[in-house]
Amino acid sequence: MAAKRCCHVHDLAGPKVSFKEVAFRYPTRIEPVLSDVSFCVEERSHICVIGPNGGGKTTLLKLMLGLLSPDQGTIELFGIPPHRACRHVGYVPQHSVIRPGFPITVREVVLTGCVEQHRFGWHKKGCGESADQIMEELEIAGLAGRPFSRLSGGERQRVLIARALISGPLLLLLDEPTANIDPKVQQQVRETLNRLSSRMTVITVSHDLDYISGELDGVFFVNRSVRLLQPGEVTSDAVWELFTQRK
Ligand code: ADP
């Protein structure tokens, strides 16, 4: 069972994310989606992943999550393969996986992040306390009893981030966390992620170029390979050139 293969914090060493000469191709495709990808992300870094549609950003996240395996090269999280590091990784998916209208409250959604512990029935009380603490931190405590389906886009995003945080991850991966929310709330989400990056590594796929600020430690430009840019390098003209450039 995947859960049993996960490691404890004290077993973990090495960079938070390391890719060495990674290549990946979907079996139904002739061309690789990603090739020759090598990089290291250190502890408490805040990285934004940008690139054109179809460039391979989501595939890169799925490789980090261990949902896909590389055809070539090595991927390690904390010095071990991604599938063994899963307990220490929080993931906020691009679209809510909760069916619209499904009768579940905000607190219950946050608690689903604790499902693994519930299965063994050991940490139930601890989970409730963690949920309350995280909802407080993300300023959604007042929404705890509200149906999830009645929330705004920005509120839902905060709830999904809280759900990813409840297991105390060392690495938080997010796919388009500011998509479909208004600019003021986007700014709040960016601030929240910046704050979180002081205690964990945060890697965010984003189309939101306002996300790219001096607060980031790096920007990955993904278009069949991964190129590391400094946030200052990402001027509008440079980004436009990269987005329109053919590989
Ligand atoms: P991005 O997130 O940058 O938009 P993706 O990683 O989703 O890019 O997709 C990269 C490429 O891989 C695209 O050409 C996409 O059509 C293709 N792709 C994505 N998922 C699959 C899949 N399950 N099977 C085959 N091709 C896929």
XYZ file of N, CA, C and O and ligand atoms in Angstrom, residues 26 28-29 33 52-59, ligand 1:
75
model
N 4.023 10.389 -23.014
C 2.791 9.609 -22.799
C 2.798 8.471 -23.805
O 3.168 8.669 -24.978
N 0.684 7.156 -25.601
C -0.087 7.354 -26.839
C 0.534 8.400 -27.763
O -0.002 8.673 -28.833
N 1.622 9.020 -27.335
C 2.239 10.094 -28.128
C 3.578 9.649 -28.697
O 4.270 8.825 -28.088
N 6.938 14.650 -23.997
C 6.376 15.918 -23.494
C 7.501 16.721 -22.838
O 7.579 17.936 -22.976
N 3.763 27.962 -22.113
C 2.569 27.938 -22.969
C 1.693 26.726 -22.685
O 2.175 25.725 -22.129
N 0.433 26.800 -23.089
C -0.470 25.651 -22.945
C 0.114 24.460 -23.677
O 0.625 24.610 -24.790
N 0.055 23.304 -23.038
C 0.569 22.095 -23.672
C 2.081 21.954 -23.547
O 2.663 21.000 -24.052
N 2.738 22.902 -22.858
C 4.200 22.871 -22.728
C 4.705 21.785 -21.776
O 5.880 21.416 -21.824
N 3.822 21.301 -20.896
C 4.219 20.212 -19.994
C 4.213 20.565 -18.513
O 4.739 19.814 -17.685
N 3.543 21.658 -18.131
C 3.553 22.090 -16.716
C 2.848 21.085 -15.816
O 3.378 20.688 -14.776
N 1.632 20.681 -16.220
C 0.885 19.738 -15.378
C 1.604 18.392 -15.339
O 1.661 17.731 -14.290
N 2.182 18.006 -16.464
C 2.939 16.744 -16.509
C 4.103 16.809 -15.516
O 4.378 15.837 -14.794
P 0.350 22.228 -19.671
O -0.001 21.931 -18.255
O 1.619 23.030 -19.828
O -0.785 22.852 -20.432
P 0.290 19.351 -20.007
O 1.358 18.805 -19.139
O -1.116 19.267 -19.531
O 0.665 20.853 -20.425
O 0.347 18.626 -21.430
C 1.545 18.534 -22.184
C 1.249 17.769 -23.468
O 0.924 16.422 -23.144
C 0.075 18.317 -24.267
O 0.366 18.205 -25.636
C -1.077 17.406 -23.871
O -2.031 17.313 -24.920
C -0.353 16.087 -23.661
N -1.023 15.242 -22.666
C -1.399 15.594 -21.423
N -1.951 14.554 -20.772
C -1.918 13.514 -21.659
C -2.345 12.159 -21.590
N -2.898 11.654 -20.482
N -2.163 11.381 -22.670
C -1.595 11.863 -23.794
N -1.160 13.139 -23.927
C -1.329 13.961 -22.863
